[in-house]
mmCIF file of C-alpha atoms and ligand atoms in Angstrom:
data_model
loop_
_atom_site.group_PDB
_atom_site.id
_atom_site.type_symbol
_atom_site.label_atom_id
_atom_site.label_comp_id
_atom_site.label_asym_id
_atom_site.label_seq_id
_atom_site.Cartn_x
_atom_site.Cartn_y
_atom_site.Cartn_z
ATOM 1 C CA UNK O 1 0.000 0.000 0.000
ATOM 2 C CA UNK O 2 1.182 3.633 -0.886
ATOM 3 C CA UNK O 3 0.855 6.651 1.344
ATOM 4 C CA UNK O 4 0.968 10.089 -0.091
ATOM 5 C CA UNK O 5 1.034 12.975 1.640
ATOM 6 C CA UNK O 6 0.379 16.348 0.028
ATOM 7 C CA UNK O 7 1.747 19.018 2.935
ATOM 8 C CA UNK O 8 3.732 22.130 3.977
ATOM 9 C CA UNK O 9 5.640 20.443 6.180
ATOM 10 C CA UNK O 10 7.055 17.044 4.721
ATOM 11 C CA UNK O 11 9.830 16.066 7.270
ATOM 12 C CA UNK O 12 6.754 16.328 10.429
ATOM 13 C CA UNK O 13 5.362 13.186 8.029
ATOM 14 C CA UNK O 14 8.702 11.572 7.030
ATOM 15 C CA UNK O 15 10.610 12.180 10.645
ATOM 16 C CA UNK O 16 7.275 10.724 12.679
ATOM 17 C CA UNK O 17 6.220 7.704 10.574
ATOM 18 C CA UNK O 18 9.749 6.157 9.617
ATOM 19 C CA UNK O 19 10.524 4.665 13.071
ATOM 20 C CA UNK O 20 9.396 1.503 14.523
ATOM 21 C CA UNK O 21 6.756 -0.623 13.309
ATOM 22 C CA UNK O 22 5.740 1.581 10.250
ATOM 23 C CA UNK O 23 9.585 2.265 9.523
ATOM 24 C CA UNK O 24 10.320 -1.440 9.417
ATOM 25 C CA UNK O 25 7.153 -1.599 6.872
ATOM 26 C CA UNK O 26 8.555 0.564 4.608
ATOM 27 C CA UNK O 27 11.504 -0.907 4.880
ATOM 28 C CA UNK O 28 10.521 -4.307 4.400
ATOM 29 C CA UNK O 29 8.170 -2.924 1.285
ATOM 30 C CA UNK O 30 4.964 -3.871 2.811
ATOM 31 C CA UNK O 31 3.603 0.020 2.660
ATOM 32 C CA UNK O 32 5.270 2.971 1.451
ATOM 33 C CA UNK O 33 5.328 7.015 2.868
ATOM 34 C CA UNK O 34 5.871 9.674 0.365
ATOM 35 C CA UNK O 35 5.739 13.267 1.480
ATOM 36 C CA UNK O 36 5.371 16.086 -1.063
ATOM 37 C CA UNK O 37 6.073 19.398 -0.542
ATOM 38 C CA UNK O 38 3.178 21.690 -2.268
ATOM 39 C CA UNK O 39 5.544 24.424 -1.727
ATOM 40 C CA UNK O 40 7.694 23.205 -4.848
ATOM 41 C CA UNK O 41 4.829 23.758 -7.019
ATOM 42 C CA UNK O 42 4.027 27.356 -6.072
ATOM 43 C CA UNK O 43 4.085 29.642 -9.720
ATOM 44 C CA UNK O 44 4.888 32.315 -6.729
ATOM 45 C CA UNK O 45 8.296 33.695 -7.377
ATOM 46 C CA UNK O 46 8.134 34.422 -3.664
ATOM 47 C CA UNK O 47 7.489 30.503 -3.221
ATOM 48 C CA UNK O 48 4.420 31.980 -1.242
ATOM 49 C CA UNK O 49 1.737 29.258 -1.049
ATOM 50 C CA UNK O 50 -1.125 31.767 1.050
ATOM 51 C CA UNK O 51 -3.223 34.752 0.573
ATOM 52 C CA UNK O 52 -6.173 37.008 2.567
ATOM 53 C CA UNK O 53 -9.304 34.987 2.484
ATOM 54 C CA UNK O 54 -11.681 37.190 0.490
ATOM 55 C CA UNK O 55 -14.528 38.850 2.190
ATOM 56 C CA UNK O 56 -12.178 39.419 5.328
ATOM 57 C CA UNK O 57 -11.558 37.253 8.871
ATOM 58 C CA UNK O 58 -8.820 35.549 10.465
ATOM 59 C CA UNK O 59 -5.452 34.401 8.777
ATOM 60 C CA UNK O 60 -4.439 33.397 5.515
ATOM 61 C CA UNK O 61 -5.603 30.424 3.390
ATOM 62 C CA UNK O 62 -4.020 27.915 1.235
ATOM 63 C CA UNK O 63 -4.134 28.684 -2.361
ATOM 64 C CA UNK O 64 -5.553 26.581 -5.259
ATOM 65 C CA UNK O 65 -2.665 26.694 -7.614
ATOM 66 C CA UNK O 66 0.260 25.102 -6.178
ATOM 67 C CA UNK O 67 -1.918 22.588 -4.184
ATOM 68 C CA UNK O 68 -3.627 21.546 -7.265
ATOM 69 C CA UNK O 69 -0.290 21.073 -9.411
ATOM 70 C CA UNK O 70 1.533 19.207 -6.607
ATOM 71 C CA UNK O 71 -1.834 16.865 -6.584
ATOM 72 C CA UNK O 72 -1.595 16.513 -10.193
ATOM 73 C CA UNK O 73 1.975 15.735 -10.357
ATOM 74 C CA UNK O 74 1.247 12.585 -7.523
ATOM 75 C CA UNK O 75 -2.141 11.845 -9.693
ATOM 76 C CA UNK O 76 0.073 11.270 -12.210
ATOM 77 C CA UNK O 77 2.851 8.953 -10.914
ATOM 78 C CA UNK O 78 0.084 7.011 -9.510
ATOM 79 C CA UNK O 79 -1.419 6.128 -12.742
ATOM 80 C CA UNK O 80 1.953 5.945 -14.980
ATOM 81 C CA UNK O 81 2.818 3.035 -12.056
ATOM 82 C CA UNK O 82 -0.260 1.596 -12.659
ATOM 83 C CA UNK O 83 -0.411 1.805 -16.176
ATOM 84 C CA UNK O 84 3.245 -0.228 -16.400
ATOM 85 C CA UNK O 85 2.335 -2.582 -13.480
ATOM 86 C CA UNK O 86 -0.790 -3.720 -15.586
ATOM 87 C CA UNK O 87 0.726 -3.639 -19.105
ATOM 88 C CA UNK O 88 3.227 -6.467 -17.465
ATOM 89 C CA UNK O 89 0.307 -8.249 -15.490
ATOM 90 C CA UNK O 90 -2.513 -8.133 -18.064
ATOM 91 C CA UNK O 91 -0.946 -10.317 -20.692
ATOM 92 C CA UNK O 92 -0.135 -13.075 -17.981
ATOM 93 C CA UNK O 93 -3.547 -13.071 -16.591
ATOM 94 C CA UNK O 94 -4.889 -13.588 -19.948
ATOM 95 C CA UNK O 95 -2.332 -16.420 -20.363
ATOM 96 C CA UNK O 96 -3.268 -17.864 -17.602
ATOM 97 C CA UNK O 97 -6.533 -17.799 -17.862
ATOM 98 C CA UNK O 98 -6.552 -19.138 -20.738
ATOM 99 C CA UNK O 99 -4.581 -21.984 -19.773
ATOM 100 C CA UNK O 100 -7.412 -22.567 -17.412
ATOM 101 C CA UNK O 101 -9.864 -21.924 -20.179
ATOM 102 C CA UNK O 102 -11.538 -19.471 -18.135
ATOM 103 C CA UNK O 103 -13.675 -16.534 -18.914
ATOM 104 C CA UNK O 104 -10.991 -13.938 -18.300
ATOM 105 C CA UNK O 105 -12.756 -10.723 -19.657
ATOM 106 C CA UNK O 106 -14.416 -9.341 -16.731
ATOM 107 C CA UNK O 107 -11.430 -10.126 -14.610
ATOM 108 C CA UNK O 108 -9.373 -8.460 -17.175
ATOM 109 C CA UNK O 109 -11.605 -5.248 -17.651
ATOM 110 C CA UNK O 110 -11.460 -5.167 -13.859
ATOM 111 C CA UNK O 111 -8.189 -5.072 -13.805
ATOM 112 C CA UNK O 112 -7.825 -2.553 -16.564
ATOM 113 C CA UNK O 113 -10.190 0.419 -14.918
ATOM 114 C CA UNK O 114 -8.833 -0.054 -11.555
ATOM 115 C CA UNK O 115 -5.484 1.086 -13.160
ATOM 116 C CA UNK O 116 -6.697 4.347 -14.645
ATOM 117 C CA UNK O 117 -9.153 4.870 -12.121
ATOM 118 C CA UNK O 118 -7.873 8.217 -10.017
ATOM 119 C CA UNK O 119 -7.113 7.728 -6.654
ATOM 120 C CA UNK O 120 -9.033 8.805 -3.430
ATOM 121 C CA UNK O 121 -7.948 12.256 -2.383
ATOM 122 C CA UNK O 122 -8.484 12.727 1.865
ATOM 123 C CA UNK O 123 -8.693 15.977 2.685
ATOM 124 C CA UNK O 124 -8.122 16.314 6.377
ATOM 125 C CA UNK O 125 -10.441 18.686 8.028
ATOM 126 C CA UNK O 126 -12.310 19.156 11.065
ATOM 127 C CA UNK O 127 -15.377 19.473 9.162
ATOM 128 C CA UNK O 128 -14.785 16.034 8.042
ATOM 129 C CA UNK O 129 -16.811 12.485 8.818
ATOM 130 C CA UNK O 130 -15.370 11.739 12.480
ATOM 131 C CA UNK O 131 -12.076 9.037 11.270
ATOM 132 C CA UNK O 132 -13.186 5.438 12.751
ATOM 133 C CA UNK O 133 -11.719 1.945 13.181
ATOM 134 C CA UNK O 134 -14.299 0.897 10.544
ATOM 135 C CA UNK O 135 -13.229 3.853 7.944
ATOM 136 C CA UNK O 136 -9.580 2.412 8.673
ATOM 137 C CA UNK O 137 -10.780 -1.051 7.593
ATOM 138 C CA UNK O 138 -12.396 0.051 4.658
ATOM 139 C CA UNK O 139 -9.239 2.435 3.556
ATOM 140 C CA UNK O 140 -6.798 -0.587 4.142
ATOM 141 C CA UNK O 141 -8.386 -2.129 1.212
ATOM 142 C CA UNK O 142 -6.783 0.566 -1.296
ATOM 143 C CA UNK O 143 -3.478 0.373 -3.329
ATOM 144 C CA UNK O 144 -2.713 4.405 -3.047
ATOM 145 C CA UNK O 145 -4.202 7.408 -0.780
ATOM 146 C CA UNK O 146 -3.523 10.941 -0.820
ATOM 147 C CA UNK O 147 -3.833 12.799 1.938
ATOM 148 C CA UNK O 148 -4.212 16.509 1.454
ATOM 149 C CA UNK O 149 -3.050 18.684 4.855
ATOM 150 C CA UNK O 150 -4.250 22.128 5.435
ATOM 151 C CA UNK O 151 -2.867 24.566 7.331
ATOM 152 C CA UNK O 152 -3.409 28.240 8.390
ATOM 153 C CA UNK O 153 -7.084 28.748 8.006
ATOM 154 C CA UNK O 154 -7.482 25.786 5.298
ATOM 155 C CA UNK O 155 -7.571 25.827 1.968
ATOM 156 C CA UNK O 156 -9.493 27.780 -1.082
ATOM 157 C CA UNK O 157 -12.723 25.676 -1.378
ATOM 158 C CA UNK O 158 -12.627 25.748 -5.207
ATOM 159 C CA UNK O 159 -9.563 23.257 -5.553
ATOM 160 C CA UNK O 160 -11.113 20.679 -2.646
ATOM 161 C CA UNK O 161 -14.013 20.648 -5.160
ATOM 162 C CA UNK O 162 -11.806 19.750 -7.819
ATOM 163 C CA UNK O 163 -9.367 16.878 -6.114
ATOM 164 C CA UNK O 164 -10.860 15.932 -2.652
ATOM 165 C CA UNK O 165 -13.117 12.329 -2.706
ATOM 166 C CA UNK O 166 -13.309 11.680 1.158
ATOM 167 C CA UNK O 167 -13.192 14.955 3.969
ATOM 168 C CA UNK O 168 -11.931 12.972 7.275
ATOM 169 C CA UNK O 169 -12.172 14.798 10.621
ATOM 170 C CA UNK O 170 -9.818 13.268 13.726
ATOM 171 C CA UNK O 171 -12.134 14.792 15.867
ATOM 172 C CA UNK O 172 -13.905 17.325 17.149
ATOM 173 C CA UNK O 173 -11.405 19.898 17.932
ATOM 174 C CA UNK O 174 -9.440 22.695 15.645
ATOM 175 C CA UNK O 175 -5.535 21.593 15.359
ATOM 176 C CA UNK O 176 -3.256 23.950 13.841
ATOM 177 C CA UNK O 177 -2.816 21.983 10.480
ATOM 178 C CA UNK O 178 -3.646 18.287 9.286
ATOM 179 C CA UNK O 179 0.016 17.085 9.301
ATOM 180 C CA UNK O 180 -0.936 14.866 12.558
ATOM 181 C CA UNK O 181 -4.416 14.154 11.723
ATOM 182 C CA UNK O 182 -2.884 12.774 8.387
ATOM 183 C CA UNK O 183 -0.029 10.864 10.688
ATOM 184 C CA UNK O 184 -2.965 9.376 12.933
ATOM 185 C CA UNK O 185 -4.816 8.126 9.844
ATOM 186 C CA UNK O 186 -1.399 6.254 8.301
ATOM 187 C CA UNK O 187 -0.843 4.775 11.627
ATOM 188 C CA UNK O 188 -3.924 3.164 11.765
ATOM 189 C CA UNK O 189 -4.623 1.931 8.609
ATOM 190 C CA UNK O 190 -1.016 0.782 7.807
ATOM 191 C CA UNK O 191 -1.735 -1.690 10.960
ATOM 192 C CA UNK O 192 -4.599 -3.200 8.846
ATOM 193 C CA UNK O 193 -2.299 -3.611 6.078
ATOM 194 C CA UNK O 194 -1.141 -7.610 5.874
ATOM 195 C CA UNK O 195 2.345 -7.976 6.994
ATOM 196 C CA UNK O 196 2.660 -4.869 8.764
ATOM 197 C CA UNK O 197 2.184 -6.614 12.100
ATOM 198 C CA UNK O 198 4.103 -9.805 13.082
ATOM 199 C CA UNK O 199 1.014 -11.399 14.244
ATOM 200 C CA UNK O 200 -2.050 -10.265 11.814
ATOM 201 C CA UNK O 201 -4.389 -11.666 14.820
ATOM 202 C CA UNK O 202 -3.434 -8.603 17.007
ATOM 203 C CA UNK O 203 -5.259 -6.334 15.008
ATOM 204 C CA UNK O 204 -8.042 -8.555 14.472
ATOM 205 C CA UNK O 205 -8.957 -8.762 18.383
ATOM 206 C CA UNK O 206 -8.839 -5.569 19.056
ATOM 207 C CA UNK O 207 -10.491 -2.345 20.655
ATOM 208 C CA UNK O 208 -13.451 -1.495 18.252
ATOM 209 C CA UNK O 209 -13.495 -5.416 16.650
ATOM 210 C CA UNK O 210 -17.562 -5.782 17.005
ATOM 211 C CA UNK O 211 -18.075 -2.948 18.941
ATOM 212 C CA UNK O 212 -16.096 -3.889 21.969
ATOM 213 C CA UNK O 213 -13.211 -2.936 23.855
ATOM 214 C CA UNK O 214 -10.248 -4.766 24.562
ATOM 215 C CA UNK O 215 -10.212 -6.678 27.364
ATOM 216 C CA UNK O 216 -7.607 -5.548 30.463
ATOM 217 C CA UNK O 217 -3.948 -7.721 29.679
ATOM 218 C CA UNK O 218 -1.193 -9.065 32.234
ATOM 219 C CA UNK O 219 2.069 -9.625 31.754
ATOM 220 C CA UNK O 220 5.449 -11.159 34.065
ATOM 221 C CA UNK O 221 5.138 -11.078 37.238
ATOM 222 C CA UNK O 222 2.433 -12.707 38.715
ATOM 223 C CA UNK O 223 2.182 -10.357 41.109
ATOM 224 C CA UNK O 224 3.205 -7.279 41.356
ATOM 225 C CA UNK O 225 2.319 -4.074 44.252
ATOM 226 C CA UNK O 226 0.373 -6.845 45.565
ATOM 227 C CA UNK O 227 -1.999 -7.186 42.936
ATOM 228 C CA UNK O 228 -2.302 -10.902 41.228
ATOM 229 C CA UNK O 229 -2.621 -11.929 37.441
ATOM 230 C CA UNK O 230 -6.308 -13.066 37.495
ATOM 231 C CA UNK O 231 -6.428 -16.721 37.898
ATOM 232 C CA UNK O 232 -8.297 -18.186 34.829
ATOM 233 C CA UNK O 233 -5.186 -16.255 32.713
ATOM 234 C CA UNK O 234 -2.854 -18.962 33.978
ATOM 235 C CA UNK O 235 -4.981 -22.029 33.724
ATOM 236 C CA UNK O 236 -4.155 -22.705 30.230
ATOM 237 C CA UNK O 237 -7.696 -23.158 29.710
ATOM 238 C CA UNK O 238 -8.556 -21.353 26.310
ATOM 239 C CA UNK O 239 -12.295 -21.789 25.942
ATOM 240 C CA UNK O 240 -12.616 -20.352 29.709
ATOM 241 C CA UNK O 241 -9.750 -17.571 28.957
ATOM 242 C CA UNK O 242 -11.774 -16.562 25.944
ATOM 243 C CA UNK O 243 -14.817 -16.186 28.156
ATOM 244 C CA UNK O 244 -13.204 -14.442 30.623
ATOM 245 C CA UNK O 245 -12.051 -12.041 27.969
ATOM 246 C CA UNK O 246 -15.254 -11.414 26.596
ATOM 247 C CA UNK O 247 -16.763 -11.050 29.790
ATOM 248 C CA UNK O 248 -14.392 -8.386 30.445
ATOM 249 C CA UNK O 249 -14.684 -6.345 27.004
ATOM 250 C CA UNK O 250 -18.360 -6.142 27.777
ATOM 251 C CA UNK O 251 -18.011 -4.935 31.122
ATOM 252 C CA UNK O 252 -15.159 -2.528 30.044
ATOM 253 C CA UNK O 253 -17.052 -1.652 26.814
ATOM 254 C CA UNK O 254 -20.222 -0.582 29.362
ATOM 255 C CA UNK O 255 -18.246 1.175 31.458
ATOM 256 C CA UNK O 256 -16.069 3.497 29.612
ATOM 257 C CA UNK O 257 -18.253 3.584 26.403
ATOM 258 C CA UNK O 258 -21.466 3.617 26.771
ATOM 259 C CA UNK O 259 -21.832 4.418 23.416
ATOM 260 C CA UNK O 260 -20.125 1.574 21.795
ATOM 261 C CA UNK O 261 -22.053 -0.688 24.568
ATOM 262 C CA UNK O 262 -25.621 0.398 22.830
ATOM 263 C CA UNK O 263 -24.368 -0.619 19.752
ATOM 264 C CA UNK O 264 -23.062 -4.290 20.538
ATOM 265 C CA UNK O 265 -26.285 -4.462 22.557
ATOM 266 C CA UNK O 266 -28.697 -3.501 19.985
ATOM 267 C CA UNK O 267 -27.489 -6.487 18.238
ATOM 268 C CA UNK O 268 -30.132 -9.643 18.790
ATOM 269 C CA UNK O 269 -27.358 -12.142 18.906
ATOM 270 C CA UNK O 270 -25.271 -10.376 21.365
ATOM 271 C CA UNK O 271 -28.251 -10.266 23.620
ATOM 272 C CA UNK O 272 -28.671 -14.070 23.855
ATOM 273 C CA UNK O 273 -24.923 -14.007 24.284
ATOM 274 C CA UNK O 274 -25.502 -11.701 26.965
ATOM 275 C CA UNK O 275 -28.931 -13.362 28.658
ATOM 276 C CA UNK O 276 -26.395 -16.848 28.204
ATOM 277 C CA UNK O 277 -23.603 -15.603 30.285
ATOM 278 C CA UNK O 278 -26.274 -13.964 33.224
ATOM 279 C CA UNK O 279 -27.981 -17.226 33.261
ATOM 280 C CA UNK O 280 -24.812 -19.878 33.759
ATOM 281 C CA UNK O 281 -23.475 -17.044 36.448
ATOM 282 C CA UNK O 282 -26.761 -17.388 38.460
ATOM 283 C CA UNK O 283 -26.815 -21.169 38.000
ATOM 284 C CA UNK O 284 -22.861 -20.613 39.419
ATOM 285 C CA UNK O 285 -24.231 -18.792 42.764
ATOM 286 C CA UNK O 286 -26.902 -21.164 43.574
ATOM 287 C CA UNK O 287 -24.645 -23.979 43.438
HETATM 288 N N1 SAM P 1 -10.620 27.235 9.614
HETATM 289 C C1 SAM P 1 -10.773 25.818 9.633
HETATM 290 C C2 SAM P 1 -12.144 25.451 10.164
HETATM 291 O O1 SAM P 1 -12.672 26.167 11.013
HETATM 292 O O2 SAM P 1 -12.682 24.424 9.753
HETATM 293 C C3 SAM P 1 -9.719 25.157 10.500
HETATM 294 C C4 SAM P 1 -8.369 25.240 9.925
HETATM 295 S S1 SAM P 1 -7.153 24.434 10.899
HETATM 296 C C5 SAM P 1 -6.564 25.738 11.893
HETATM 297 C C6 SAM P 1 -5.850 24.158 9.787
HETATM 298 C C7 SAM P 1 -5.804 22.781 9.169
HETATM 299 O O3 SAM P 1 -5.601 21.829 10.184
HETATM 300 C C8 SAM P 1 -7.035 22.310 8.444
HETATM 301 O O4 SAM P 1 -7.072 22.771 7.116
HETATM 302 C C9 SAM P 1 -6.922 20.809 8.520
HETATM 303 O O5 SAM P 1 -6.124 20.301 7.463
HETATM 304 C C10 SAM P 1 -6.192 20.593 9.828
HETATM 305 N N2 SAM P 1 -7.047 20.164 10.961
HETATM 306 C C11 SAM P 1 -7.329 20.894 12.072
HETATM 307 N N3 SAM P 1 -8.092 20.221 12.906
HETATM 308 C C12 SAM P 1 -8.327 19.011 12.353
HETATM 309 C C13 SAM P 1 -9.072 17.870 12.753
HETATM 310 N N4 SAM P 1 -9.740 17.818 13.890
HETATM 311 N N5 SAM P 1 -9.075 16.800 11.922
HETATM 312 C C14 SAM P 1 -8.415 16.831 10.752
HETATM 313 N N6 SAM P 1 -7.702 17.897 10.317
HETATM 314 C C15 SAM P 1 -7.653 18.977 11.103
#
């Protein structure tokens, strides 16, 4: 998966994303981080990139020229990469799929619109739909973004309308421009992407997976400031450790988001899981 960042400020995005996990991504080729600097693409002999807002107020906005030409210039990597990366893969799917006498022509025409298709553009913005686990899922599933980072007041509405697909919001509070926002976003999609993580069945079981927390986790020692690792974590007994993790997500889930808790509830089968659970814990007591 490719990352491209359209920005002001390119080393923020290359100096915070190249370390650790995501660093040893990009180094292993499993995602990639490009930062481009709109500044470079300023017609300003000045190499200004702002102006007054007209009609007056606060600040200066972003300007529609150079952001639009250093969006074009990524637009059009994109698809030249595309272009070659299908005009060596076409001809061997239709080999093969001939081999395998199959019908290869929607497969094939599939293949061929994805690569000239433009990519999404995410402008980050705190007017934006409110970034989610479940936006993260469904962004994971894309070969390129671009994500478009404002700064000063934001940027002049006319080129948004011309390049933006998606406007993403990190929530509800003003930041001074959308080089973390974008950052926050990378982070947790590149998690989604396969390989990324050593063990892909971390991210599956986590917070937000159906609507539930995480349930609390224990490592060495045993003990520690007097407080024990539950038992039923050291029993080696997996169906009742899964249990006991469930258990726990829902009580966690109720307690610290009751939001999230109305929506797993609202769900018929996670009420019979729930009225399940009540009714072997009252059959426990009486015993
Ligand atoms: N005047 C704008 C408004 O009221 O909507 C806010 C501009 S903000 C100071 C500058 C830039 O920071 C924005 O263009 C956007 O890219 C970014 N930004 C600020 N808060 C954000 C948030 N909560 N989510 C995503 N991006 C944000």
């Amino acid at each position: 998966m490719r990352f491209h960042v359209l920005t002001l400020f390119p080393e923020m995005i290359m100096d915070g994303l190249h370390t650790s996990i995501l660093g040893r991504a990009c180094e292993q080729g499993h995602i990639s981080i490009d930062a481009v600097n709109i500044r470079d693409y300023t017609e300003n002999k000045h190499k200004k990139v702002d102006d007054y807002p007209y009609g007056g107020g606060a600040g200066m906005l972003m300007q529609a020229q150079p952001v639009f030409d250093a969006y074009k210039a990524v637009e059009e990597k994109i698809l030249a990469r595309n272009k070659m990366a299908s005009e060596n893969f076409i001809p061997k799917m239709k080999a093969r799929n001939q081999l395998q006498e199959k019908n290869s022509e929607l497969e094939v025409a599939n293949s061929e619109n994805k690569n000239f298709t433009k990519p999404r553009v995410i402008y980050l913005t705190p007017q934006g739909s409110v970034f989610t686990q479940k936006m993260a899922e469904e962004l994971a599933k894309e070969e390129d973004l671009v994500f478009l980072c404002g700064h000063y007041e934001g940027i002049d509405e006319r080129v948004l309308e011309e390049i933006v697909t998606d406007y993403v919001s990190i929530g509800d509070y003003v930041l001074t421009g959308g080089e973390l926002p974008a950052m926050v976003m990378i982070d947790a999609i590149s998690r989604l992407v396969p390989n990324v993580l050593n063990n892909d069945v971390s991210a599956e079981f986590e917070s937000f997976h159906d609507d539930l927390l995480e349930y609390p986790q224990y490592s060495r020692p045993e003990e520690w400031h007097d407080k024990k690792v539950p038992e039923v974590l050291l029993s080696g007994h997996h169906a009742n450790i899964e249990k006991w993790r469930k258990e726990q997500s829902i009580i966690r889930t109720k307690e610290r988001r009751p939001d999230l808790y109305e929506k797993w509830i609202s769900k018929e089968e996670n009420q019979k899981y729930l009225e399940k659970l009540n009714k072997q814990k009252a059959k426990k007591k009486s015993v």
